[in-house]
Each structure stands twice: as structure tokens, then as C-alpha cells.
């Protein structure tokens, strides 16, 4: 029997010791001495002449958002699409994050976009990074997106030219070209950050951030070849989020000594990865299969009515359990309060299982105690892995649990935590990416729309859109991302595919009608925001949640984070609403002129 009150007290105590007044400001940007951390270690920069031409569509970002939107545009007969990407190839997060063990956490069948269109069968239930990166290239090739792409190019300025109804795009490579339409899919997690640790710039050994893995130093490669150059090295990894969970097992195998510095443990549930059987795949891959899988996953994930569960994993297990508890409530019990109560019970049960799993796997009791997560599962990004906890049984692998305080200091020769200095040859920062900062800071440019309005000003009180895509005062511009749409965080690509399809449909309609401009009205934007505000605040803002990027580092929700919400009726309802909105051909709320 779970003592709910005792658990709540424990969760609050664990949260309290982690709360700090500086919130997001604690982290360091990779500038100055750390700027070299951002250098592309994978592809040399090829010299080229600046572009001053005109294209129909410019897309900023060559990750999943750019690829799926580009594909839908090409399918719609829009030939002239230019993707501008800061990396040396397509892939976005999968281009940069090549750390050993990188793997999707949502099942490949629903995570990897355009599988049906490309005919690719994922090799594993959770595909590894190299396969996903190759899939990005496959999409780029199949849809001719390489032809006009600009790699190693960062947009510095986007300005609406009202006299010619087009955007001027300026970049760090001296380009100043124009585009009738612009779309942006810059991703929420692409600006690496460093922990705010005193002395971080004093370290004289080797160091890097996980999103620019230094295989020249470690040996090995992204496909998991042994990192043979670490055999005589003492290595620190700072951070225990989803990235560390995936790369720690590889480091544990390779390093002479590995020290894992932990501030807050992740919840690590069963992964159960396996190869996909081609015969099975041939049987299910009938026309429309990926859409069916996507709809099924989303329905299972968000309390929908799907009777079967095609994906069957940790994500759907979570919501299946909650649904079963709701279903068991009597007719008079269907109150918000009672539903919150049974949700909490289900969460406690799940987290108890996850904590028991630590005890069952980790041999040393102190280490096991340190690895237990004391918060509700969705307060932080849930993780799934079958080798992470096991890595702490490998001789030479040590957990340094800082009891919520974090690393105290970095010295020229190592890392100080709990008052003890650990001498290190190498420090790896698995410290994540900027999330709570302003959109324009993360994109690296500030758009100037109609009448000279800056996007940063227009969004100073939080994001304002219709469907997360269309922004008043920014004609012919589209944002391809999940917030203010379905906001389905367990499968981001599904959001992107839908937003990409919308972008392509609106552009096609504008071109067919001979319109030079399309813009959402202020009224449509207001109505949409009013609707979004009727949704209950996300669970991550519960007072007991431990701080992290999910909940604005435990600070009061910013206007930004409060508007980082989705359609109140849920993701499935949103996707069918959006389908109807597109199919009607009326595009209610948009003004074509
Ligand atoms: P996170 O932001 O999740 O983790 C950063 C880690 O650094 C946390 O453990 C944090 O601790 C720790 N940290 C920060 N400051 C200090 C300090 N001063 N001392 C010690 N530790 C510190 O970054 P990740 O790169 O792990 O993951 C980011 C996101 O990327 C994930 O949440 C997920 O959305 C995505 N991702 C997805 C993957 C997938 O789908 N396969 C794989 C990897 C990442 P604390 O928790 O206390 O803040």
C-alpha cells in the first residue's frame, strides 16, 4: 500500500533542495572561451559564393521540420524550395547529436517521418542515430531538397519587404536573397548550454558538450564502435538527463574510470528494444500504414478511444494505466478532483516500479539509493533504457550523487562535488539545451514583419499564433513546431508532419489563387489563444515538481511557458480539426490578398 502523504512530502523535500533563485539564468551560453564547442566536428565547411537570387519558399532549419515541409511542398508541386541549415547536412538534432548510443525514445514506426513515402523499414523498434541521420538524407534526396539547400549557413536577419510582398533573407555567409514565403523549423533543443559551475573555464584537461561528440579524442564512432582512446582516461560526465542515460553505458565500457556527476536522477524505465522482422513489417506495411500507426499512438497516448495499442511501450503503458483507472470510476466519481487523485495513484504506482527496478539492477545499495527518482514521472523527461542502470555495476564506473546541489566547482585538474576533488582527464557536459529562453534568442535572428514589428516584440508576452503556425503581422511566414497546436511531446515528428502539411497546403492555395500575401487576422489569433487558455495548466507545473526545463526550472511559469500549451480537447481532436481546416480549402482565419 502506497503512503500517498509520505510520498508527497518526500517529493516536496526533494524539490525544495533543488529550487534556486536564478532558474534558467544559472546556465552558461557557449560563447567566448566555449565558442569552439560549437564548431562542426563532422563536415568541413565548403566555400561558396553568396546568394542574391529569389526563391518561392525558404525554410530555415534542415531537421525533421524542414524535411517534412519540404517534402509536402514538393508533393504539392512547389519546386522552388530552399532549405537553409546551420549544420553541414540535413538531420537537425540527429546531425549534431552523434554521441554513442544516441537512439530515438519514441518507437521508430511513429517517430521516423515519411517511412511509407520512402519505403524505409526501420531496423529496430527504437532506431539508432546513424540510421535516423541516413533517413534524413534519404528524404532530402528523394524530394530533391539538396538541389537548392544552403548548408553551414545561419540566418541572421529576416525582413518583410512590403513593397514587393516578399522576405529578404540575410545569412552569416553573406547571402541576401528573397523568398515569397518563409517557414521556420529551428527546433526547441538546438542551442547547447553549459552548467553554471564556478571555475568551469579553468579546466585544463579535455572537454566537450555531448552534442558535438569528440570522437577524435575518445576513439570509436556514432555506430557504437568501442571508444578505445579512453582506456587509460578518467572521465567525468556532468548531467544525467536523456542524453547521459544513452551514452553512459558506452562510456562505462570504455573508460578507465567514469564518474557520473548527478544533480537529479532520471526515471529510467524498461526499453525492450528489438530488431524489426522484415516479414512482420511486410505484413503491416499496407497503404496508409504509417498514418494508422501515428493516429493509434496519439490516441493511446492522449486518452483517446483506440481499442488496440500498436506501439505498446513505456509511453503508451503510462496512459493506458491512467485510462483504466478513469474507466473504473463510478458514474458519480467523474469529477476533476477524483480524476486527479486516481492519476496521482497511477503515477505513484509507476514510479514505485521504476524505483524498485533500480534496486533489482544496481548491486551497490548506496548507488541504487542515489539513482532513484523522487518526483512524478512527467515532471521531467521520462527515460527508457536497459543498460544505463546496469552500467553502475561495471567496475570503474562511479555515481557521484550531489544530493540535488550539483557540482560545486571545476578546477584546472578536475571536478569538485560534495567537497571532494576528483582529478579528471576529460569532462563531458551532458547539460542539455536552452529551452526557457526567448524564441528569438534561440533562433539567433529576430524577424521584422509588416510595419517594422519585430517578432521578439510581438511575442514579448509569450507566443501568439493560430495553430502554432501563423503569426499576425508576419505575412507569408510559417512556424513549424508543436506548441499551440497538438503539443504532443511524446512524438514531436507527428506535430511537425501536420504543421508541414498545413504550410504546404496554404502556400499551394496562395499560389493557385494568384495571391501575393497570406496572413492570419488578429481576431483569429485572439480566438485561438482564448481557446488555448481554457486548457488546464500542464501537470509539470504542479507545485511538487522537481525543477528542470519542463517546468521553467521550478520558477513561476513565465507567460511564455503558460502559452506553451496545446489544443484543449487533445492531440487526436486537434489533428482531425486541422485536417478538416485544411481540407475545407477555406483556411478560416487566414486572409489571402
Ligand atoms: P537535460 O537538460 O535533460 O539534462 C541536463 C542535465 O544536466 C540534468 O541532469 C541536469 O540536472 C544536469 N545539470 C545541470 N546543471 C548541473 C550542475 N550544476 N551540476 C550537475 N548537473 C547539472 O539535457 P539532455 O541533453 O540530457 O536532454 C535534453 C532533451 O533532449 C531531453 O529532455 C529530450 O527531450 C531530448 N533528448 C531526446 C532523446 C531521445 O529522444 N532519444 C535523447 C536525448 C535527449 P537537473 O536535472 O538537476 O537539472
Coordinates of C-alpha atoms in Angstrom, one line a residue, residues 28-353:
X28 CA 26.1 29.4 -19.4
X29 CA 26.0 30.1 -23.1
X30 CA 28.7 28.7 -25.3
X31 CA 30.4 31.9 -26.1
X32 CA 33.9 33.3 -25.6
X33 CA 36.2 30.6 -24.4
X34 CA 33.5 28.0 -25.1
X35 CA 32.6 29.1 -28.6
X36 CA 34.8 26.4 -30.1
X37 CA 32.5 23.8 -28.5
X38 CA 30.0 24.7 -31.3
X39 CA 32.4 24.0 -34.2
X40 CA 31.0 21.3 -36.5
X41 CA 33.3 18.3 -35.9
X42 CA 31.6 16.3 -38.7
X43 CA 31.7 18.2 -42.0
X44 CA 34.3 20.7 -43.3
X45 CA 32.8 24.0 -44.4
X46 CA 32.8 24.3 -48.2
X47 CA 33.5 27.8 -49.6
X48 CA 30.7 29.2 -51.8
X49 CA 29.6 32.5 -53.4
X50 CA 26.8 34.4 -51.5
X51 CA 23.3 34.0 -53.0
X52 CA 21.3 37.1 -54.1
X53 CA 18.5 35.3 -56.1
X54 CA 14.8 34.7 -55.4
X55 CA 13.1 31.5 -54.3
X56 CA 9.4 30.7 -53.8
X57 CA 10.0 29.2 -50.3
X58 CA 12.9 29.5 -47.9
X59 CA 12.8 27.1 -45.0
X60 CA 15.1 27.8 -42.0
X61 CA 16.3 24.5 -40.5
X62 CA 17.1 21.2 -42.1
X63 CA 15.9 18.9 -39.4
X64 CA 12.6 16.9 -39.5
X65 CA 10.5 20.1 -39.7
X66 CA 12.3 21.3 -42.8
X67 CA 12.4 17.9 -44.4
X68 CA 8.7 17.1 -43.9
X69 CA 7.6 20.5 -45.0
X70 CA 10.0 20.4 -48.0
X71 CA 8.6 17.0 -48.9
X72 CA 5.0 18.2 -48.7
X73 CA 5.8 21.3 -50.7
X74 CA 7.4 19.2 -53.5
X75 CA 4.4 16.8 -53.5
X76 CA 2.2 19.9 -53.9
X77 CA 4.2 20.9 -57.0
X78 CA 6.2 23.7 -55.4
X79 CA 9.5 23.1 -57.0
X80 CA 11.5 26.0 -55.8
X81 CA 12.3 25.3 -52.1
X82 CA 15.5 26.3 -50.4
X83 CA 16.4 24.9 -47.0
X84 CA 18.9 26.9 -45.0
X85 CA 20.7 24.9 -42.4
X86 CA 23.5 25.7 -39.9
X87 CA 24.8 22.1 -40.0
X88 CA 26.8 20.6 -42.8
X89 CA 23.9 18.3 -43.9
X90 CA 20.2 17.5 -43.2
X91 CA 19.3 16.0 -39.9
X92 CA 19.0 18.8 -37.4
X93 CA 19.2 17.2 -33.9
X94 CA 20.3 14.0 -35.5
X95 CA 23.1 15.8 -37.4
X96 CA 24.5 17.3 -34.2
X97 CA 23.8 14.6 -31.6
X98 CA 26.1 11.8 -32.6
X99 CA 27.1 10.7 -29.1
X100 CA 27.5 7.0 -28.7
X101 CA 24.2 5.2 -28.0
X102 CA 22.0 8.0 -29.5
X103 CA 18.7 6.4 -30.3
X104 CA 15.1 7.5 -30.6
X105 CA 13.0 7.2 -27.5
X106 CA 9.7 7.0 -29.3
X107 CA 9.1 3.9 -31.5
X108 CA 10.7 4.3 -34.9
X109 CA 7.4 3.3 -36.7
X110 CA 5.9 6.6 -35.5
X111 CA 9.0 8.6 -34.8
X112 CA 10.7 8.5 -38.2
X113 CA 8.8 10.6 -40.6
X114 CA 7.8 9.7 -44.1
X115 CA 8.6 6.0 -43.7
X116 CA 5.8 5.0 -46.0
X117 CA 6.7 7.6 -48.7
X118 CA 10.3 6.5 -48.7
X119 CA 9.7 2.8 -48.3
X120 CA 12.2 2.5 -45.5
X121 CA 11.8 -0.2 -42.9
X122 CA 13.3 0.8 -39.5
X123 CA 15.8 -1.8 -38.5
X124 CA 14.9 -1.6 -34.8
X125 CA 11.9 -0.7 -32.7
X126 CA 14.0 2.2 -31.4
X127 CA 16.4 3.1 -34.3
X128 CA 19.9 4.4 -33.5
X129 CA 21.2 7.8 -34.5
X130 CA 23.1 6.8 -37.7
X131 CA 20.0 5.2 -39.2
X132 CA 17.9 8.2 -38.4
X133 CA 20.5 10.6 -39.9
X134 CA 20.6 8.4 -43.0
X135 CA 16.9 8.6 -43.2
X136 CA 17.0 12.4 -43.2
X137 CA 19.4 12.2 -46.1
X138 CA 17.1 9.8 -47.8
X139 CA 14.2 12.2 -47.6
X140 CA 16.4 15.0 -48.8
X141 CA 17.5 13.0 -51.8
X142 CA 14.1 11.6 -52.7
X143 CA 12.4 15.0 -52.6
X144 CA 15.2 16.9 -54.4
X145 CA 15.8 19.1 -51.3
X146 CA 19.6 19.0 -51.7
X147 CA 19.5 20.9 -55.0
X148 CA 18.9 24.3 -53.6
X149 CA 19.9 23.8 -50.0
X150 CA 22.5 26.0 -48.2
X151 CA 24.4 24.2 -45.5
X152 CA 26.7 25.6 -42.9
X153 CA 24.6 28.7 -43.2
X154 CA 22.9 30.6 -40.3
X155 CA 20.2 33.1 -40.9
X156 CA 21.0 36.4 -39.3
X157 CA 18.1 38.5 -40.4
X158 CA 14.6 38.1 -42.0
X159 CA 12.8 41.2 -43.1
X160 CA 9.5 41.7 -44.8
X161 CA 9.6 43.8 -47.9
X162 CA 6.1 45.1 -48.1
X163 CA 6.7 46.9 -51.5
X164 CA 7.4 43.5 -53.1
X165 CA 5.5 41.2 -50.8
X166 CA 8.5 39.0 -50.1
X167 CA 11.0 38.3 -47.4
X168 CA 14.7 39.3 -47.6
X169 CA 16.9 36.6 -46.0
X170 CA 20.4 37.5 -44.8
X171 CA 22.9 35.0 -43.5
X172 CA 26.3 34.7 -42.0
X173 CA 27.6 33.6 -45.4
X174 CA 26.9 37.0 -47.0
X175 CA 23.6 35.8 -48.7
X176 CA 20.9 38.4 -49.2
X177 CA 18.2 36.5 -51.2
X178 CA 14.5 36.9 -51.3
X179 CA 11.7 34.5 -50.8
X180 CA 8.0 34.8 -51.4
X181 CA 7.3 32.6 -48.4
X182 CA 9.5 31.7 -45.4
X183 CA 9.0 28.8 -42.9
X184 CA 10.9 28.1 -39.8
X185 CA 11.6 24.8 -38.1
X186 CA 14.5 25.7 -35.8
X187 CA 13.7 23.1 -33.1
X188 CA 13.4 23.7 -29.4
X189 CA 16.6 21.9 -28.4
X190 CA 19.5 23.1 -30.6
X191 CA 21.4 25.7 -28.6
X192 CA 23.6 23.7 -26.2
X193 CA 24.1 25.1 -22.7
X194 CA 26.7 24.6 -20.0
X195 CA 26.0 24.2 -16.3
X196 CA 26.6 27.3 -14.2
X197 CA 29.6 25.9 -12.3
X198 CA 32.2 28.1 -10.8
X199 CA 35.6 27.7 -12.4
X200 CA 34.1 26.0 -15.5
X201 CA 36.6 27.8 -17.7
X202 CA 39.6 26.9 -15.6
X203 CA 39.7 23.2 -16.6
X204 CA 42.9 22.4 -18.4
X205 CA 42.1 18.9 -19.5
X206 CA 39.9 17.9 -22.5
X207 CA 36.2 18.8 -22.5
X208 CA 33.2 18.9 -24.9
X209 CA 29.4 19.0 -25.0
X210 CA 27.6 15.8 -25.9
X211 CA 26.0 17.5 -29.0
X212 CA 29.5 17.8 -30.5
X213 CA 31.0 14.5 -29.5
X214 CA 34.7 14.5 -30.0
X215 CA 35.5 11.0 -31.5
X216 CA 39.0 12.2 -32.4
X217 CA 39.6 12.3 -28.6
X218 CA 37.5 9.3 -27.5
X219 CA 38.0 6.9 -30.4
X220 CA 35.0 4.9 -31.6
X221 CA 32.2 6.2 -33.8
X222 CA 28.5 7.0 -33.6
X223 CA 27.5 3.5 -34.5
X224 CA 28.9 2.3 -31.2
X225 CA 32.5 1.1 -32.1
X226 CA 34.5 0.9 -28.9
X227 CA 36.0 4.3 -27.7
X228 CA 39.4 2.8 -27.5
X229 CA 41.2 6.0 -26.7
X230 CA 39.5 6.2 -23.3
X231 CA 41.1 3.1 -21.9
X232 CA 43.6 5.0 -19.8
X233 CA 41.4 8.0 -19.1
X234 CA 39.5 9.3 -16.1
X235 CA 36.3 10.8 -17.5
X236 CA 33.6 12.9 -15.8
X237 CA 30.2 13.2 -17.3
X238 CA 28.1 16.1 -15.8
X239 CA 24.3 15.7 -16.2
X240 CA 22.0 12.6 -16.0
X241 CA 19.2 13.6 -18.5
X242 CA 18.1 11.6 -21.5
X243 CA 21.4 12.1 -23.3
X244 CA 23.6 10.8 -20.4
X245 CA 21.2 7.8 -20.0
X246 CA 22.0 6.8 -23.5
X247 CA 25.8 7.4 -23.6
X248 CA 26.8 6.4 -20.1
X249 CA 26.7 2.6 -20.9
X250 CA 29.2 3.2 -23.7
X251 CA 31.5 5.3 -21.6
X252 CA 31.3 2.8 -18.8
X253 CA 32.6 0.1 -21.1
X254 CA 35.4 2.3 -22.5
X255 CA 36.9 4.5 -19.7
X256 CA 39.5 3.5 -17.2
X257 CA 37.4 5.4 -14.6
X258 CA 34.0 7.0 -15.3
X259 CA 32.5 9.5 -12.8
X260 CA 28.8 10.3 -13.4
X261 CA 28.0 13.6 -11.6
X262 CA 24.3 13.7 -10.8
X263 CA 22.1 16.5 -9.6
X264 CA 18.8 14.9 -10.2
X265 CA 18.3 11.3 -11.3
X266 CA 16.2 10.5 -14.3
X267 CA 13.4 8.0 -14.1
X268 CA 14.6 5.1 -16.2
X269 CA 12.0 2.5 -17.3
X270 CA 12.3 -0.6 -19.4
X271 CA 13.3 -0.1 -23.1
X272 CA 12.9 -3.5 -24.6
X273 CA 14.4 -2.7 -28.0
X274 CA 14.4 -5.4 -30.7
X275 CA 15.1 -5.8 -34.4
X276 CA 12.2 -5.3 -36.7
X277 CA 11.3 -8.5 -38.6
X278 CA 11.1 -7.8 -42.3
X279 CA 8.3 -10.4 -42.7
X280 CA 6.2 -8.8 -40.0
X281 CA 6.9 -5.4 -41.5
X282 CA 5.8 -6.6 -45.0
X283 CA 2.6 -7.8 -43.4
X284 CA 1.7 -4.5 -41.7
X285 CA 3.1 -2.0 -44.3
X286 CA -0.1 -1.8 -46.4
X287 CA -1.2 1.5 -47.8
X288 CA -1.8 4.2 -45.2
X289 CA 0.1 2.2 -42.5
X290 CA 2.1 5.0 -41.0
X291 CA -0.8 7.3 -40.7
X292 CA -2.7 4.5 -38.9
X293 CA 0.2 3.9 -36.6
X294 CA 0.5 7.6 -35.9
X295 CA -3.1 8.0 -35.1
X296 CA -3.1 4.9 -32.9
X297 CA -0.1 6.1 -30.9
X298 CA -1.5 9.5 -30.4
X299 CA -4.9 8.1 -29.4
X300 CA -3.3 5.7 -26.9
X301 CA -1.1 8.5 -25.6
X302 CA -3.7 11.1 -25.0
X303 CA -6.6 9.2 -23.6
X304 CA -8.3 8.5 -26.9
X305 CA -10.6 5.7 -27.9
X306 CA -8.2 3.4 -29.8
X307 CA -9.0 -0.2 -28.9
X308 CA -5.6 -1.7 -29.7
X309 CA -2.2 -0.4 -28.9
X310 CA 0.2 -0.9 -31.9
X311 CA 3.3 0.6 -30.3
X312 CA 3.0 -1.0 -26.8
X313 CA 5.8 0.7 -24.9
X314 CA 6.5 2.8 -21.8
X315 CA 4.8 5.9 -23.2
X316 CA 1.5 4.1 -24.0
X317 CA 1.7 2.0 -20.9
X318 CA 1.6 5.2 -18.9
X319 CA -1.6 6.4 -20.4
X320 CA -3.2 3.0 -20.7
X321 CA -3.0 2.7 -16.9
X322 CA -4.5 6.1 -16.3
X323 CA -7.3 5.4 -18.7
X324 CA -8.0 2.1 -17.0
X325 CA -8.3 3.9 -13.7
X326 CA -10.6 6.5 -15.1
X327 CA -12.7 3.7 -16.6
X328 CA -13.0 2.1 -13.1
X329 CA -14.5 5.3 -11.6
X330 CA -18.2 5.1 -10.8
X331 CA -20.6 7.5 -12.6
X332 CA -20.8 9.9 -9.7
X333 CA -17.0 10.0 -9.4
X334 CA -16.1 11.5 -12.7
X335 CA -15.1 14.8 -11.1
X336 CA -11.8 16.7 -12.0
X337 CA -10.7 16.2 -8.3
X338 CA -11.3 12.4 -8.3
X339 CA -9.6 12.1 -11.7
X340 CA -6.6 14.0 -10.5
X341 CA -6.5 11.6 -7.5
X342 CA -6.5 8.4 -9.5
X343 CA -4.0 9.9 -11.9
X344 CA -1.7 10.5 -8.9
X345 CA -2.2 7.0 -7.7
X346 CA -1.3 5.6 -11.1
X347 CA 1.8 7.8 -11.1
X348 CA 2.9 6.7 -7.7
X349 CA 2.4 3.0 -8.7
X350 CA 4.6 3.6 -11.8
X351 CA 7.3 5.5 -10.0
X352 CA 7.4 2.8 -7.3
X353 CA 8.0 0.2 -10.0

